[in-house]
Coordinates of N, CA and C and ligand atoms in Angstrom, one line a residue:
M39 N -10.7 26.1 13.2 CA -10.6 24.9 12.9 C -9.3 24.7 11.4
S40 N -9.3 26.1 10.9 CA -8.7 25.8 10.0 C -7.3 26.4 9.9
D41 N -6.2 26.0 9.2 CA -5.1 27.2 9.6 C -5.0 27.8 8.0
D42 N -3.5 28.3 8.0 CA -3.4 28.7 6.9 C -3.4 27.9 5.5
F43 N -4.0 27.0 5.5 CA -4.0 25.8 4.3 C -4.9 25.8 3.5
T44 N -4.7 25.9 2.3 CA -5.9 26.0 1.3 C -6.2 24.4 1.1
S45 N -7.8 24.2 1.2 CA -8.3 22.9 1.0 C -8.2 22.4 -0.1
Q46 N -8.0 21.1 -0.1 CA -7.3 20.7 -1.3 C -8.6 19.1 -1.3
E47 N -8.5 19.1 -2.6 CA -9.5 17.7 -3.0 C -8.5 16.4 -3.3
G48 N -8.5 15.5 -2.5 CA -7.4 14.5 -2.6 C -8.6 13.5 -3.5
S49 N -7.9 12.4 -3.9 CA -8.4 11.3 -4.9 C -7.2 10.2 -4.7
C50 N -8.0 9.1 -5.4 CA -6.9 8.3 -5.8 C -6.8 8.7 -7.4
S51 N -6.0 7.4 -8.2 CA -5.5 7.6 -9.1 C -6.6 8.3 -10.5
C52 N -7.7 7.3 -9.8 CA -8.5 7.1 -10.9 C -9.7 8.3 -10.5
Y53 N -9.6 8.8 -9.4 CA -10.9 9.9 -9.1 C -12.2 9.2 -8.6
S54 N -12.0 7.8 -8.4 CA -13.2 7.2 -8.1 C -13.5 7.4 -6.6
N55 N -12.4 7.7 -5.8 CA -12.6 7.8 -4.6 C -11.9 9.5 -4.4
T56 N -12.8 10.6 -3.5 CA -12.3 11.4 -3.2 C -12.9 12.3 -1.8
Y57 N -11.7 13.3 -1.1 CA -12.2 13.7 -0.1 C -11.3 15.1 -0.1
T58 N -12.1 16.2 1.1 CA -11.6 17.0 1.0 C -10.6 17.5 2.6
I59 N -9.4 17.9 2.0 CA -8.6 18.1 3.4 C -8.1 19.5 3.8
N60 N -8.7 19.6 4.9 CA -8.7 21.1 5.1 C -7.6 21.5 6.1
H61 N -6.9 20.9 6.3 CA -5.7 21.4 7.3 C -4.4 20.8 6.8
T62 N -3.2 21.5 7.4 CA -2.0 21.3 7.2 C -2.0 19.7 8.2
P63 N -1.2 18.9 7.3 CA -1.2 17.6 8.3 C -0.4 17.5 9.3
V64 N -0.7 16.9 10.4 CA 0.1 16.4 11.8 C 1.4 16.0 11.4
A65 N 1.5 15.5 10.3 CA 3.0 14.5 10.1 C 2.9 14.0 9.0
R66 N 4.1 14.2 8.5 CA 4.5 13.5 6.6 C 5.8 12.4 7.1
F67 N 6.0 11.6 6.6 CA 7.2 10.9 6.5 C 7.0 10.0 5.5
I68 N 8.3 9.0 5.2 CA 8.2 8.3 4.3 C 8.4 6.5 4.6
C69 N 7.6 6.1 4.5 CA 7.8 4.4 4.9 C 8.2 3.8 4.1
H70 N 9.4 2.8 4.4 CA 9.9 1.9 3.6 C 9.6 0.4 3.6
C71 N 8.5 0.1 4.5 CA 8.3 -1.0 5.3 C 7.7 -1.9 4.3
T72 N 7.8 -3.4 3.8 CA 7.3 -4.0 3.0 C 5.9 -3.7 2.4
I73 N 5.1 -3.5 3.6 CA 3.7 -3.5 3.2 C 3.1 -2.2 2.6
C74 N 3.7 -1.3 3.1 CA 3.9 0.1 2.4 C 4.1 -0.3 0.7
Q75 N 5.4 -1.0 0.5 CA 5.6 -1.2 -0.8 C 4.5 -1.9 -1.8
D76 N 4.1 -2.8 -0.7 CA 3.1 -3.8 -1.3 C 1.4 -3.1 -1.7
Y77 N 1.2 -2.2 -0.5 CA 0.5 -1.3 -0.9 C 0.3 -0.2 -1.6
T78 N 1.4 0.2 -1.9 CA 1.2 1.6 -2.8 C 1.9 1.1 -4.5
G79 N 2.7 -0.1 -4.3 CA 3.3 -0.6 -5.5 C 4.5 0.3 -6.3
K80 N 4.7 0.7 -4.8 CA 6.1 2.0 -5.1 C 7.4 1.6 -4.4
A81 N 8.5 1.9 -4.5 CA 9.3 1.6 -3.5 C 9.1 1.8 -1.9
Y82 N 8.4 2.9 -1.8 CA 7.9 3.7 -0.3 C 6.7 4.1 -0.6
N83 N 6.3 4.7 0.5 CA 4.8 5.4 1.0 C 5.3 6.5 1.4
D84 N 5.1 8.0 0.9 CA 5.3 9.2 1.0 C 3.9 9.7 1.6
V85 N 3.6 9.5 2.9 CA 2.4 9.7 3.5 C 2.2 10.5 4.5
T86 N 1.0 11.3 4.5 CA 0.8 12.5 5.6 C -0.2 11.6 7.0
V87 N -0.6 12.3 7.7 CA -1.3 12.2 8.9 C -2.2 13.2 9.2
L88 N -3.7 13.0 9.3 CA -4.2 14.1 9.6 C -5.6 13.7 10.4
L89 N -5.5 14.5 11.1 CA -7.0 14.2 11.9 C -8.4 13.9 11.3
K90 N -9.2 13.0 12.3 CA -10.7 12.9 11.2 C -11.2 14.0 11.1
S91 N -11.0 15.2 11.8 CA -12.0 16.4 11.5 C -10.8 17.5 10.8
D92 N -10.2 16.9 10.1 CA -9.3 17.7 8.9 C -9.7 17.5 7.7
V93 N -10.4 16.4 7.5 CA -11.0 15.8 6.4 C -12.5 15.4 6.2
S94 N -13.2 16.3 4.8 CA -14.8 16.1 5.0 C -15.2 16.1 3.6
E95 N -16.3 15.8 3.4 CA -17.0 15.0 2.3 C -16.0 13.5 1.5
L96 N -16.2 13.1 2.7 CA -15.4 11.4 2.3 C -16.1 10.8 1.3
N97 N -15.8 10.7 0.2 CA -16.1 9.7 -1.0 C -15.8 8.6 -1.5
I98 N -16.0 7.8 -0.4 CA -14.8 6.6 -0.4 C -15.9 4.9 -0.6
N99 N -17.1 5.2 -1.1 CA -17.7 4.0 -1.3 C -16.7 3.1 -2.1
K100 N -15.8 3.5 -3.0 CA -15.2 2.5 -4.2 C -13.8 2.1 -3.6
T101 N -13.6 2.2 -2.2 CA -12.4 2.0 -1.5 C -12.7 0.5 -0.5
H102 N -12.1 -0.3 -0.8 CA -11.7 -1.6 -0.5 C -10.8 -1.6 1.0
F103 N -11.4 -2.0 2.0 CA -10.1 -1.8 3.3 C -9.9 -3.2 3.5
R104 N -8.4 -3.1 3.7 CA -7.9 -4.4 4.3 C -6.7 -4.1 5.3
R105 N -6.6 -5.2 6.1 CA -5.6 -5.3 6.9 C -4.6 -5.8 6.8
W106 N -3.5 -5.5 7.1 CA -2.1 -6.5 6.4 C -1.5 -6.9 7.9
K107 N -1.0 -7.8 8.1 CA -0.4 -8.1 9.3 C 0.1 -7.3 10.7
L108 N 1.1 -6.4 10.1 CA 1.5 -5.4 10.5 C 1.9 -4.1 10.1
P109 N 1.6 -3.0 10.5 CA 1.2 -2.7 11.7 C -0.4 -3.2 11.7
P110 N -0.8 -3.7 13.1 CA -2.2 -4.2 13.0 C -3.0 -3.3 13.0
N111 N -3.0 -2.2 13.5 CA -4.1 -1.3 13.7 C -4.3 -0.4 12.5
I112 N -3.9 -0.4 11.6 CA -3.9 0.4 10.1 C -4.7 -0.3 8.9
S113 N -5.9 0.5 8.9 CA -6.7 -0.4 7.7 C -6.7 0.5 6.7
R114 N -5.9 -0.2 5.8 CA -5.3 0.5 4.2 C -6.5 0.1 3.1
G115 N -7.0 1.3 2.4 CA -7.6 1.4 1.4 C -7.2 1.5 0.0
L116 N -8.0 0.5 -0.7 CA -7.3 0.7 -2.0 C -8.2 0.7 -3.2
C117 N -8.4 1.5 -3.7 CA -9.7 1.9 -4.7 C -9.9 0.5 -5.6
K118 N -11.4 0.5 -5.5 CA -11.8 -1.0 -6.2 C -11.6 -0.8 -7.9
Y119 N -11.4 0.2 -8.5 CA -11.1 0.2 -9.5 C -9.6 0.3 -10.1
C120 N -9.1 1.5 -9.7 CA -7.9 2.0 -10.2 C -6.5 0.9 -9.1
H121 N -7.0 0.4 -8.2 CA -6.6 -0.6 -7.4 C -5.3 0.2 -6.4
K122 N -5.2 1.5 -7.1 CA -3.9 2.4 -5.9 C -4.6 3.0 -4.5
P123 N -3.6 3.3 -3.8 CA -4.1 3.5 -2.7 C -5.4 5.0 -2.3
S124 N -6.3 4.6 -1.3 CA -7.3 5.8 -1.5 C -7.2 6.4 -0.3
I125 N -7.2 5.8 0.7 CA -7.0 6.2 2.2 C -6.8 5.3 3.0
E126 N -5.9 5.7 4.3 CA -5.9 4.6 5.3 C -6.3 5.4 6.7
M127 N -6.9 4.1 7.2 CA -7.2 4.8 8.7 C -6.6 4.2 10.0
A128 N -6.4 4.8 10.7 CA -5.8 4.0 12.2 C -6.4 4.6 13.3
V129 N -6.2 3.8 14.4 CA -6.8 4.5 15.9 C -8.3 4.4 15.8
A130 N -9.0 3.5 15.5 CA -10.5 3.6 15.2 C -10.9 4.3 14.2
G131 N -10.2 5.0 13.1 CA -10.4 5.8 12.2 C -10.4 7.1 12.7
N132 N -10.0 7.9 13.9 CA -9.4 8.9 14.2 C -8.0 9.4 13.7
L133 N -7.3 8.6 13.2 CA -6.0 9.0 12.4 C -6.5 8.9 11.1
L134 N -6.5 9.7 9.9 CA -6.3 9.3 8.2 C -5.3 9.3 7.7
L135 N -4.5 8.6 7.3 CA -3.3 8.4 6.4 C -3.7 8.7 5.1
I136 N -2.9 9.9 4.6 CA -3.0 10.0 3.2 C -1.6 9.9 2.3
P137 N -1.8 8.9 1.3 CA -0.3 9.2 0.8 C -0.1 10.6 -0.3
T138 N 1.0 11.0 -0.3 CA 1.1 12.6 -0.9 C 1.0 12.5 -2.3
D139 N 0.8 11.4 -3.0 CA 0.2 11.2 -4.5 C -1.1 11.3 -4.5
N140 N -2.1 11.5 -3.8 CA -3.4 11.6 -3.8 C -3.8 13.0 -3.3
Y141 N -2.7 13.8 -3.1 CA -2.9 15.6 -3.1 C -2.8 16.0 -4.6
P142 N -3.6 17.2 -4.9 CA -3.8 17.3 -6.5 C -2.3 18.8 -5.9
D143 N -2.0 19.3 -5.0 CA -1.0 20.1 -4.7 C 0.3 19.8 -3.7
I144 N 0.9 18.9 -4.0 CA 1.8 18.4 -3.1 C 2.7 19.6 -2.5
A145 N 2.9 20.6 -3.2 CA 4.4 21.5 -2.6 C 3.8 22.5 -1.4
A146 N 2.2 22.1 -1.3 CA 1.4 23.1 -0.3 C 1.7 22.3 1.1
L147 N 2.2 21.0 1.2 CA 2.3 20.1 2.2 C 3.9 20.5 3.1
P148 N 3.8 20.2 4.3 CA 5.0 20.2 4.9 C 5.7 19.0 4.6
E149 N 7.2 19.6 4.3 CA 8.2 18.3 4.2 C 8.2 17.2 5.2
P150 N 8.4 16.0 4.5 CA 8.3 14.9 5.2 C 9.7 15.0 6.7
T151 N 9.7 14.8 7.2 CA 10.8 14.7 8.6 C 11.4 13.1 8.8
M152 N 11.0 12.1 8.1 CA 12.0 11.1 8.4 C 11.9 10.2 7.4
H153 N 12.8 8.8 7.4 CA 12.4 7.5 6.4 C 12.3 6.5 7.7
L154 N 11.0 5.9 7.8 CA 11.1 4.9 8.6 C 11.0 3.2 7.9
F155 N 11.2 2.2 8.4 CA 11.8 1.2 7.9 C 12.8 1.6 7.2
Y156 N 13.8 2.0 7.3 CA 14.6 2.0 6.1 C 15.5 1.0 5.3
N157 N 15.9 0.1 7.0 CA 16.5 -1.2 6.5 C 15.7 -2.2 5.5
R158 N 14.5 -1.7 4.9 CA 13.8 -2.6 3.8 C 13.6 -1.8 2.7
R159 N 14.5 -0.6 2.7 CA 14.6 0.1 1.3 C 14.7 -0.5 0.1
V160 N 14.3 0.1 -0.9 CA 14.9 -0.8 -2.4 C 15.9 -0.1 -3.1
E161 N 16.0 1.3 -2.5 CA 17.2 2.2 -2.7 C 17.8 2.5 -2.0
D162 N 18.8 3.1 -1.7 CA 19.5 4.4 -0.6 C 18.7 5.7 -1.5
I163 N 18.5 6.8 -0.2 CA 17.7 7.8 -0.5 C 18.7 8.8 -0.1
E164 N 19.2 9.6 -0.9 CA 20.1 10.8 -0.5 C 19.5 11.9 -0.2
D165 N 19.4 12.2 0.9 CA 18.9 13.3 1.7 C 19.4 13.6 3.0
E166 N 18.9 14.2 3.7 CA 19.5 15.0 5.0 C 18.6 14.7 6.1
L167 N 17.5 13.7 5.7 CA 16.3 13.2 6.8 C 17.1 11.8 7.5
P168 N 16.4 12.1 8.8 CA 17.2 10.6 9.4 C 16.2 9.9 9.1
K169 N 16.9 8.5 9.1 CA 16.5 7.2 8.6 C 16.1 5.9 9.5
Y170 N 15.5 5.8 10.2 CA 15.1 4.7 11.3 C 14.8 3.5 10.8
E171 N 15.2 2.5 11.3 CA 15.3 1.2 10.9 C 14.6 0.1 12.0
G172 N 13.8 -0.7 11.2 CA 13.2 -1.9 12.2 C 11.8 -1.5 12.9
F173 N 10.8 -2.4 13.4 CA 9.6 -2.3 13.5 C 9.4 -1.3 15.2
V174 N 10.5 -1.2 16.0 CA 10.6 -0.8 17.3 C 10.8 0.7 17.1
Q175 N 12.2 0.8 16.3 CA 12.5 2.3 16.4 C 11.9 3.0 15.5
S176 N 10.9 2.3 14.5 CA 9.6 3.1 13.6 C 8.8 3.4 14.0
Q177 N 8.3 2.6 14.8 CA 7.1 3.1 15.9 C 7.2 3.9 16.5
T178 N 8.7 3.8 17.4 CA 8.7 4.8 18.5 C 8.6 6.3 17.9
M179 N 9.3 6.6 16.5 CA 9.5 7.8 16.0 C 8.4 8.0 15.3
V180 N 7.3 7.2 14.8 CA 6.0 7.6 14.8 C 5.2 8.7 15.5
A181 N 5.3 7.7 16.8 CA 4.4 8.0 17.9 C 4.7 9.2 18.6
K182 N 6.5 9.5 18.7 CA 7.0 10.9 19.1 C 6.6 12.1 17.9
A183 N 6.5 11.9 16.6 CA 6.3 12.7 15.7 C 4.8 13.1 15.8
L184 N 3.6 12.3 16.0 CA 2.5 12.5 16.2 C 2.3 13.1 17.3
A185 N 2.8 12.6 18.3 CA 2.7 13.8 20.0 C 3.0 15.1 19.7
Q186 N 4.5 15.3 18.9 CA 4.9 16.8 18.3 C 3.5 17.2 17.7
G187 N 3.6 16.6 16.8 CA 2.3 17.5 15.9 C 0.8 17.8 16.1
L188 N 0.7 16.7 17.6 CA -0.6 17.1 18.0 C -0.6 17.9 19.2
Y189 N 1.0 18.2 19.8 CA 0.8 19.3 20.5 C 0.9 20.7 19.8
K190 N 1.6 20.7 18.9 CA 1.6 22.0 17.9 C 0.3 22.2 17.9
R191 N -0.5 21.5 17.7 CA -2.0 21.6 17.4 C -2.7 22.1 18.2
V192 N -2.7 21.7 19.3 CA -3.7 22.0 20.8 C -2.9 23.3 21.1
T193 N -1.4 23.8 21.1 CA -0.9 24.7 21.7 C -1.4 25.8 20.6
K194 N -1.6 25.9 19.5 CA -1.7 26.9 18.4 C -3.0 27.9 18.6
R195 N -3.1 28.7 18.5 CA -4.1 29.5 18.4 C -4.6 30.5 17.5
Ligands
LIG492 ZN1 -9.2 4.7 -8.2

């Protein structure tokens, strides 16, 4: 089940919620949508996507889950104490989204591959990554990145 990724204990900023990440994320991207801004309290959400089975020892009783209007299928968890992101769940909990801030060793993660909802950005980003705008384009590129990441997982031995 595990690759060459060294397990990390992720947490919200006050460590009231913790979990163990055991696998390289399927995808990592930077989302500038206003909901991510609201959720993180930052200009954007630099976030990883993992399979449910990649994360163990979930201790998230102190997480309050909430759904914003769009996208409707993501349940976003904020810590009840520090009010910072804890963990997000999508596709009925089968995919977990964890902001990179919640990893103790961000350097061990794959680099982000793109910017989403870049039209909503607070500030311009000077990098070489592709920048996608709007709901349709952003959702399409997320689906594509997830498909590619999952394909890599099932074909890798
Ligand atoms: Zn907290």
